[in-house]
Amino acid sequence: MRCRICGKKAVYADQRLCKEHFIEFVKRKVEKVLKKVMNLEEKRILLAVSGGKDSLTMAHLLKGFDSEKELLYINLGIPDYSDEAEKIVRKFAKEHEYKLNVVKLSDYGFTIKDVYEAWKKGLIREKVCSICGLAKRYIFNSFAFEHGFDFVATAHNKTDAKAFAFLGIASGNFEYASRLAPINPGKKELRLVGRIKPLFYVTEKESMLYALLNRIKFLEATCPYAGGASQLRAKQLLAKIEEEFPNFGNNLLKLVRKLPKKEQELRTCEICGYPSTRRICKFCRVRELLNRHA
Ligand code: SF4
Ligand code: ZN
Ligand code: ZN
């Protein structure tokens, strides 16, 4: 198969593009998100990296856009996984001349392994991934706020967005689904830093191909706690439905983006001062519970 633009050998069959035109195609998708940020070149962006293909693809792609950027890796204390991921991120940062910040979740008094143990004992009802996601969001936001960043960039791709829309609709949580967007501006008075998802229009397959074509070394191991993640289940189900209805996920995305946006009512946590829907934020509550049972 030949590239539909230049006639060279195609590497991406879905769009019939050669390597060069595929990379350009992905860059344009990222540009579509970044164009929505006013005066991007003056902004300080903190890139949340995990060592996986998506976050390193994002960091690789963002090198081509003007603005001040640093990486943040959170070592979650997941056995045989977090340290390996940290090594990969350190190597990537060195090779691509990025300033890397590393934060350990254990500095906050617990690890994701502790969350898993507490969940096994029935001390925590939520799934490990849900607490892990919460801890990551909390640390990315607080680190960005304390270090004067304008945005946190996360590597959620289009396939993640479709799964998010699917879960929101499946559970009837339309408010949650309506907040799906490539950019969320943040609120300084609540110590809430803005969010960008540069890969919002890039599919998982495209992100993987980009990483492979650019020889990005990423973590291939799967997190030992990933099995029960509802996101993963949603992706598998969507892929099955899309075998028969190829546009199902895209249409879901269009649908949730048309839902009336309902802002979450936020206040600041009485313990840590970061945004919360209740008097004490969820992160502080989890932290207190785990410390009590440590
Ligand atoms: Fe955290 Fe779940 Fe991802 Fe593992 S799979 S890193 S527990 S969110
Ligand atoms: Zn071409
Ligand atoms: Zn708090």
CSV table of C-alpha atoms and ligand atoms in Angstrom, one decimal:
chain,number,residue,atom,x,y,z
A,1,MET,CA,0.0,0.0,0.0
A,2,ARG,CA,1.2,3.5,-0.9
A,3,CYS,CA,0.9,6.8,0.9
A,4,ARG,CA,-2.1,8.8,-0.4
A,5,ILE,CA,-0.1,12.0,-0.3
A,6,CYS,CA,3.4,11.2,-1.6
A,7,GLY,CA,3.2,7.6,-2.9
A,8,LYS,CA,5.9,6.3,-0.6
A,9,LYS,CA,5.4,3.0,1.3
A,10,ALA,CA,2.4,3.4,3.7
A,11,VAL,CA,3.0,2.6,7.4
A,12,TYR,CA,-0.5,3.5,8.6
A,13,ALA,CA,-3.1,1.6,6.6
A,14,ASP,CA,-6.2,3.2,8.2
A,15,GLN,CA,-5.3,6.5,6.6
A,16,ARG,CA,-2.9,5.3,3.9
A,17,LEU,CA,0.1,7.4,5.1
A,18,CYS,CA,3.8,7.0,5.0
A,19,LYS,CA,6.0,7.5,8.1
A,20,GLU,CA,6.6,11.2,7.4
A,21,HIS,CA,2.9,12.0,6.6
A,22,PHE,CA,1.7,9.9,9.5
A,23,ILE,CA,3.9,11.9,12.0
A,24,GLU,CA,2.6,15.1,10.4
A,25,PHE,CA,-1.0,13.8,10.8
A,26,VAL,CA,-0.5,13.1,14.5
A,27,LYS,CA,1.2,16.5,15.1
A,28,ARG,CA,-1.8,18.2,13.5
A,29,LYS,CA,-4.1,16.5,15.9
A,30,VAL,CA,-2.0,17.7,18.9
A,31,GLU,CA,-1.9,21.2,17.4
A,32,LYS,CA,-5.7,21.2,17.3
A,33,VAL,CA,-5.7,20.9,21.1
A,34,LEU,CA,-2.8,23.3,21.8
A,35,LYS,CA,-4.3,26.0,19.5
A,36,LYS,CA,-7.0,26.4,22.1
A,37,VAL,CA,-4.5,27.6,24.7
A,38,MET,CA,-4.0,31.4,24.5
A,39,ASN,CA,-0.4,32.5,24.3
A,40,LEU,CA,0.9,29.0,24.5
A,41,GLU,CA,4.5,30.1,24.2
A,42,GLU,CA,4.3,32.0,27.5
A,43,LYS,CA,2.8,29.1,29.4
A,44,ARG,CA,4.5,26.7,31.8
A,45,ILE,CA,3.3,23.2,31.3
A,46,LEU,CA,3.9,20.2,33.6
A,47,LEU,CA,3.8,17.0,31.6
A,48,ALA,CA,2.5,14.0,33.7
A,49,VAL,CA,4.6,11.0,32.6
A,50,SER,CA,4.2,7.4,33.7
A,51,GLY,CA,6.7,5.7,31.4
A,52,GLY,CA,4.0,4.2,29.2
A,53,LYS,CA,3.7,4.8,25.5
A,54,ASP,CA,1.1,7.5,25.7
A,55,SER,CA,2.9,9.8,28.1
A,56,LEU,CA,6.2,9.5,26.4
A,57,THR,CA,4.6,10.0,23.0
A,58,MET,CA,3.0,13.1,24.4
A,59,ALA,CA,6.3,14.4,25.7
A,60,HIS,CA,8.1,13.6,22.4
A,61,LEU,CA,5.4,15.4,20.4
A,62,LEU,CA,5.3,18.5,22.7
A,63,LYS,CA,9.0,19.1,22.2
A,64,GLY,CA,8.0,20.5,18.8
A,65,PHE,CA,5.8,23.2,20.4
A,66,ASP,CA,7.0,26.4,22.0
A,67,SER,CA,6.3,26.8,25.7
A,68,GLU,CA,8.2,26.0,28.9
A,69,LYS,CA,7.8,22.3,29.9
A,70,GLU,CA,9.0,20.0,32.6
A,71,LEU,CA,8.1,16.4,33.4
A,72,LEU,CA,6.7,15.0,36.6
A,73,TYR,CA,6.9,11.3,37.4
A,74,ILE,CA,5.1,10.0,40.5
A,75,ASN,CA,6.5,6.8,41.9
A,76,LEU,CA,3.4,5.1,43.2
A,77,GLY,CA,5.2,2.3,45.1
A,78,ILE,CA,3.8,-0.6,42.9
A,79,PRO,CA,6.1,-3.6,43.3
A,80,ASP,CA,8.3,-4.5,40.3
A,81,TYR,CA,6.6,-1.8,38.3
A,82,SER,CA,7.1,1.7,39.6
A,83,ASP,CA,10.9,1.5,39.9
A,84,GLU,CA,11.1,0.1,36.4
A,85,ALA,CA,8.9,2.8,35.0
A,86,GLU,CA,11.0,5.5,36.8
A,87,LYS,CA,14.2,4.2,35.1
A,88,ILE,CA,12.6,4.5,31.7
A,89,VAL,CA,11.3,8.0,32.4
A,90,ARG,CA,14.8,9.1,33.7
A,91,LYS,CA,16.4,7.8,30.5
A,92,PHE,CA,13.8,9.5,28.3
A,93,ALA,CA,14.2,12.8,30.1
A,94,LYS,CA,18.0,12.7,29.7
A,95,GLU,CA,17.8,11.8,26.0
A,96,HIS,CA,15.3,14.4,25.2
A,97,GLU,CA,16.7,17.1,27.5
A,98,TYR,CA,13.7,17.5,29.7
A,99,LYS,CA,13.9,18.6,33.3
A,100,LEU,CA,12.4,15.8,35.3
A,101,ASN,CA,10.7,16.0,38.7
A,102,VAL,CA,10.1,12.8,40.7
A,103,VAL,CA,7.7,12.6,43.6
A,104,LYS,CA,7.2,9.5,45.7
A,105,LEU,CA,3.7,8.7,46.9
A,106,SER,CA,5.3,7.3,50.0
A,107,ASP,CA,6.3,10.8,51.0
A,108,TYR,CA,2.6,11.3,51.6
A,109,GLY,CA,2.6,8.4,54.0
A,110,PHE,CA,1.3,5.5,51.8
A,111,THR,CA,1.8,3.6,48.6
A,112,ILE,CA,-0.5,2.0,46.1
A,113,LYS,CA,0.5,-1.4,47.5
A,114,ASP,CA,-0.8,-0.2,50.8
A,115,VAL,CA,-4.1,0.7,49.1
A,116,TYR,CA,-4.3,-2.7,47.6
A,117,GLU,CA,-3.7,-4.4,51.0
A,118,ALA,CA,-6.3,-2.2,52.6
A,119,TRP,CA,-8.8,-3.0,49.8
A,120,LYS,CA,-8.1,-6.8,50.3
A,121,LYS,CA,-8.9,-6.4,54.0
A,122,GLY,CA,-12.1,-4.5,53.1
A,123,LEU,CA,-10.9,-1.3,54.7
A,124,ILE,CA,-11.4,0.5,51.4
A,125,ARG,CA,-14.4,-0.1,49.1
A,126,GLU,CA,-13.2,1.7,46.0
A,127,LYS,CA,-11.1,-0.1,43.4
A,128,VAL,CA,-7.3,0.4,43.6
A,129,CYS,CA,-7.3,2.2,40.3
A,130,SER,CA,-9.8,4.7,41.5
A,131,ILE,CA,-7.7,5.6,44.5
A,132,CYS,CA,-4.5,5.6,42.4
A,133,GLY,CA,-6.1,8.0,39.8
A,134,LEU,CA,-7.2,10.2,42.7
A,135,ALA,CA,-3.7,10.3,44.2
A,136,LYS,CA,-2.1,11.1,40.8
A,137,ARG,CA,-4.6,13.9,40.1
A,138,TYR,CA,-4.0,15.3,43.6
A,139,ILE,CA,-0.2,15.3,43.3
A,140,PHE,CA,-0.1,16.6,39.7
A,141,ASN,CA,-2.3,19.5,40.7
A,142,SER,CA,-0.6,20.4,44.0
A,143,PHE,CA,2.9,20.1,42.5
A,144,ALA,CA,1.9,22.2,39.5
A,145,PHE,CA,0.3,24.8,41.8
A,146,GLU,CA,3.2,25.0,44.2
A,147,HIS,CA,5.7,25.3,41.3
A,148,GLY,CA,3.8,27.9,39.3
A,149,PHE,CA,2.7,25.9,36.3
A,150,ASP,CA,-0.2,27.1,34.2
A,151,PHE,CA,-1.3,23.6,33.0
A,152,VAL,CA,-0.9,20.0,33.7
A,153,ALA,CA,-0.7,17.9,30.5
A,154,THR,CA,-1.9,14.3,30.7
A,155,ALA,CA,-1.7,11.7,28.0
A,156,HIS,CA,-5.3,10.6,27.8
A,157,ASN,CA,-6.0,9.6,24.2
A,158,LYS,CA,-9.1,9.4,22.1
A,159,THR,CA,-9.6,5.7,23.0
A,160,ASP,CA,-9.5,6.7,26.7
A,161,ALA,CA,-12.0,9.5,26.0
A,162,LYS,CA,-14.4,7.1,24.3
A,163,ALA,CA,-14.1,4.7,27.3
A,164,PHE,CA,-14.8,7.6,29.7
A,165,ALA,CA,-17.9,8.6,27.6
A,166,PHE,CA,-19.1,5.0,27.6
A,167,LEU,CA,-18.7,4.6,31.3
A,168,GLY,CA,-20.4,7.9,32.0
A,169,ILE,CA,-23.4,6.9,29.9
A,170,ALA,CA,-23.5,3.3,31.1
A,171,SER,CA,-23.6,4.4,34.7
A,172,GLY,CA,-26.0,7.3,34.1
A,173,ASN,CA,-23.5,9.8,35.4
A,174,PHE,CA,-24.1,12.4,32.7
A,175,GLU,CA,-22.6,15.2,34.8
A,176,TYR,CA,-19.3,13.3,35.0
A,177,ALA,CA,-19.4,12.6,31.2
A,178,SER,CA,-20.2,16.2,30.4
A,179,ARG,CA,-16.9,17.3,31.8
A,180,LEU,CA,-14.9,15.4,29.1
A,181,ALA,CA,-12.9,18.0,27.2
A,182,PRO,CA,-9.4,18.5,25.7
A,183,ILE,CA,-8.9,21.5,27.9
A,184,ASN,CA,-10.1,22.5,31.4
A,185,PRO,CA,-9.1,26.0,32.4
A,186,GLY,CA,-8.6,25.5,36.2
A,187,LYS,CA,-9.4,28.0,39.0
A,188,LYS,CA,-6.6,29.8,40.8
A,189,GLU,CA,-8.8,30.8,43.8
A,190,LEU,CA,-9.4,27.1,44.4
A,191,ARG,CA,-5.8,26.2,43.8
A,192,LEU,CA,-6.9,24.2,40.8
A,193,VAL,CA,-4.4,24.2,37.9
A,194,GLY,CA,-5.7,23.9,34.3
A,195,ARG,CA,-5.6,20.6,32.4
A,196,ILE,CA,-4.7,19.8,28.8
A,197,LYS,CA,-5.0,16.5,27.0
A,198,PRO,CA,-2.8,16.9,23.9
A,199,LEU,CA,-3.6,13.4,22.7
A,200,PHE,CA,-7.4,14.0,22.9
A,201,TYR,CA,-7.8,13.4,19.1
A,202,VAL,CA,-5.1,10.7,18.8
A,203,THR,CA,-6.2,7.1,19.1
A,204,GLU,CA,-4.4,4.5,21.1
A,205,LYS,CA,-3.2,2.7,17.9
A,206,GLU,CA,-1.8,6.0,16.5
A,207,SER,CA,0.0,6.8,19.8
A,208,MET,CA,1.5,3.3,19.7
A,209,LEU,CA,2.6,3.6,16.1
A,210,TYR,CA,4.1,7.1,16.8
A,211,ALA,CA,6.1,5.6,19.7
A,212,LEU,CA,7.4,2.7,17.6
A,213,LEU,CA,8.3,4.9,14.5
A,214,ASN,CA,10.2,7.3,16.8
A,215,ARG,CA,11.9,4.5,18.6
A,216,ILE,CA,10.7,5.7,22.0
A,217,LYS,CA,11.5,3.2,24.7
A,218,PHE,CA,8.5,2.8,26.9
A,219,LEU,CA,7.4,0.5,29.7
A,220,GLU,CA,5.8,-2.6,28.3
A,221,ALA,CA,4.9,-4.3,31.6
A,222,THR,CA,1.3,-4.0,32.8
A,223,CYS,CA,0.5,-2.8,36.2
A,224,PRO,CA,-0.2,-5.8,38.5
A,225,TYR,CA,-3.4,-4.0,39.7
A,226,ALA,CA,-4.7,-3.2,36.2
A,227,GLY,CA,-7.0,-6.2,35.9
A,228,GLY,CA,-10.1,-4.8,37.6
A,229,ALA,CA,-10.0,-1.4,36.0
A,230,SER,CA,-13.4,-0.5,34.7
A,231,GLN,CA,-11.7,1.7,32.0
A,232,LEU,CA,-10.0,-1.4,30.6
A,233,ARG,CA,-13.3,-3.4,30.6
A,234,ALA,CA,-15.0,-0.4,28.9
A,235,LYS,CA,-12.3,-0.4,26.2
A,236,GLN,CA,-12.7,-4.1,25.5
A,237,LEU,CA,-16.5,-3.8,25.3
A,238,LEU,CA,-16.2,-0.8,23.0
A,239,ALA,CA,-13.8,-2.6,20.7
A,240,LYS,CA,-16.3,-5.5,20.5
A,241,ILE,CA,-19.2,-3.2,19.7
A,242,GLU,CA,-17.1,-1.3,17.1
A,243,GLU,CA,-16.5,-4.5,15.2
A,244,GLU,CA,-20.1,-4.3,14.2
A,245,PHE,CA,-20.7,-0.5,14.5
A,246,PRO,CA,-17.3,1.2,13.7
A,247,ASN,CA,-18.5,4.7,14.6
A,248,PHE,CA,-20.1,3.8,17.9
A,249,GLY,CA,-17.3,5.2,20.1
A,250,ASN,CA,-16.9,8.4,18.0
A,251,ASN,CA,-20.7,9.0,18.2
A,252,LEU,CA,-20.7,8.5,21.9
A,253,LEU,CA,-18.0,11.1,22.2
A,254,LYS,CA,-20.0,13.6,20.1
A,255,LEU,CA,-23.0,12.9,22.2
A,256,VAL,CA,-21.4,13.6,25.6
A,257,ARG,CA,-19.7,16.7,24.3
A,258,LYS,CA,-23.2,18.0,23.5
A,259,LEU,CA,-24.4,17.4,27.0
A,260,PRO,CA,-25.0,20.6,29.1
A,261,LYS,CA,-21.9,21.2,31.1
A,262,LYS,CA,-22.5,21.2,34.9
A,263,GLU,CA,-19.6,22.5,36.9
A,264,GLN,CA,-18.7,20.6,40.0
A,265,GLU,CA,-19.3,22.6,43.1
A,266,LEU,CA,-15.9,22.9,44.7
A,267,ARG,CA,-14.6,24.4,48.0
A,268,THR,CA,-11.1,24.0,49.6
A,269,CYS,CA,-10.2,21.1,51.9
A,270,GLU,CA,-9.9,22.2,55.5
A,271,ILE,CA,-6.8,20.1,55.9
A,272,CYS,CA,-4.7,20.6,52.8
A,273,GLY,CA,-6.4,23.6,51.1
A,274,TYR,CA,-6.8,21.9,47.7
A,275,PRO,CA,-10.1,21.6,45.9
A,276,SER,CA,-12.7,19.3,47.3
A,277,THR,CA,-16.4,18.6,47.0
A,278,ARG,CA,-16.6,18.0,50.8
A,279,ARG,CA,-15.2,19.6,53.9
A,280,ILE,CA,-12.2,17.2,53.8
A,281,CYS,CA,-10.9,16.1,50.4
A,282,LYS,CA,-10.9,12.5,49.4
A,283,PHE,CA,-7.1,12.4,49.3
A,284,CYS,CA,-6.8,13.6,52.9
A,285,ARG,CA,-9.5,11.1,53.9
A,286,VAL,CA,-7.7,8.1,52.3
A,287,ARG,CA,-4.4,9.2,53.7
A,288,GLU,CA,-5.9,9.5,57.2
A,289,LEU,CA,-7.6,6.1,56.9
A,290,LEU,CA,-4.4,4.3,55.7
A,291,ASN,CA,-2.3,6.0,58.4
A,292,ARG,CA,-4.7,4.9,61.1
A,293,HIS,CA,-4.5,1.3,60.0
A,294,ALA,CA,-0.8,1.3,59.2
B,1,SF4,FE1,-2.7,2.9,39.1
B,1,SF4,FE2,-4.6,1.2,38.2
B,1,SF4,FE3,-3.0,2.4,36.5
B,1,SF4,FE4,-2.0,0.5,38.2
B,1,SF4,S1,-3.5,0.2,36.5
B,1,SF4,S2,-1.1,2.5,37.8
B,1,SF4,S3,-3.3,0.9,40.0
B,1,SF4,S4,-4.5,3.4,37.8
B,2,ZN,ZN,3.7,10.3,2.4
B,3,ZN,ZN,-7.2,17.7,51.6
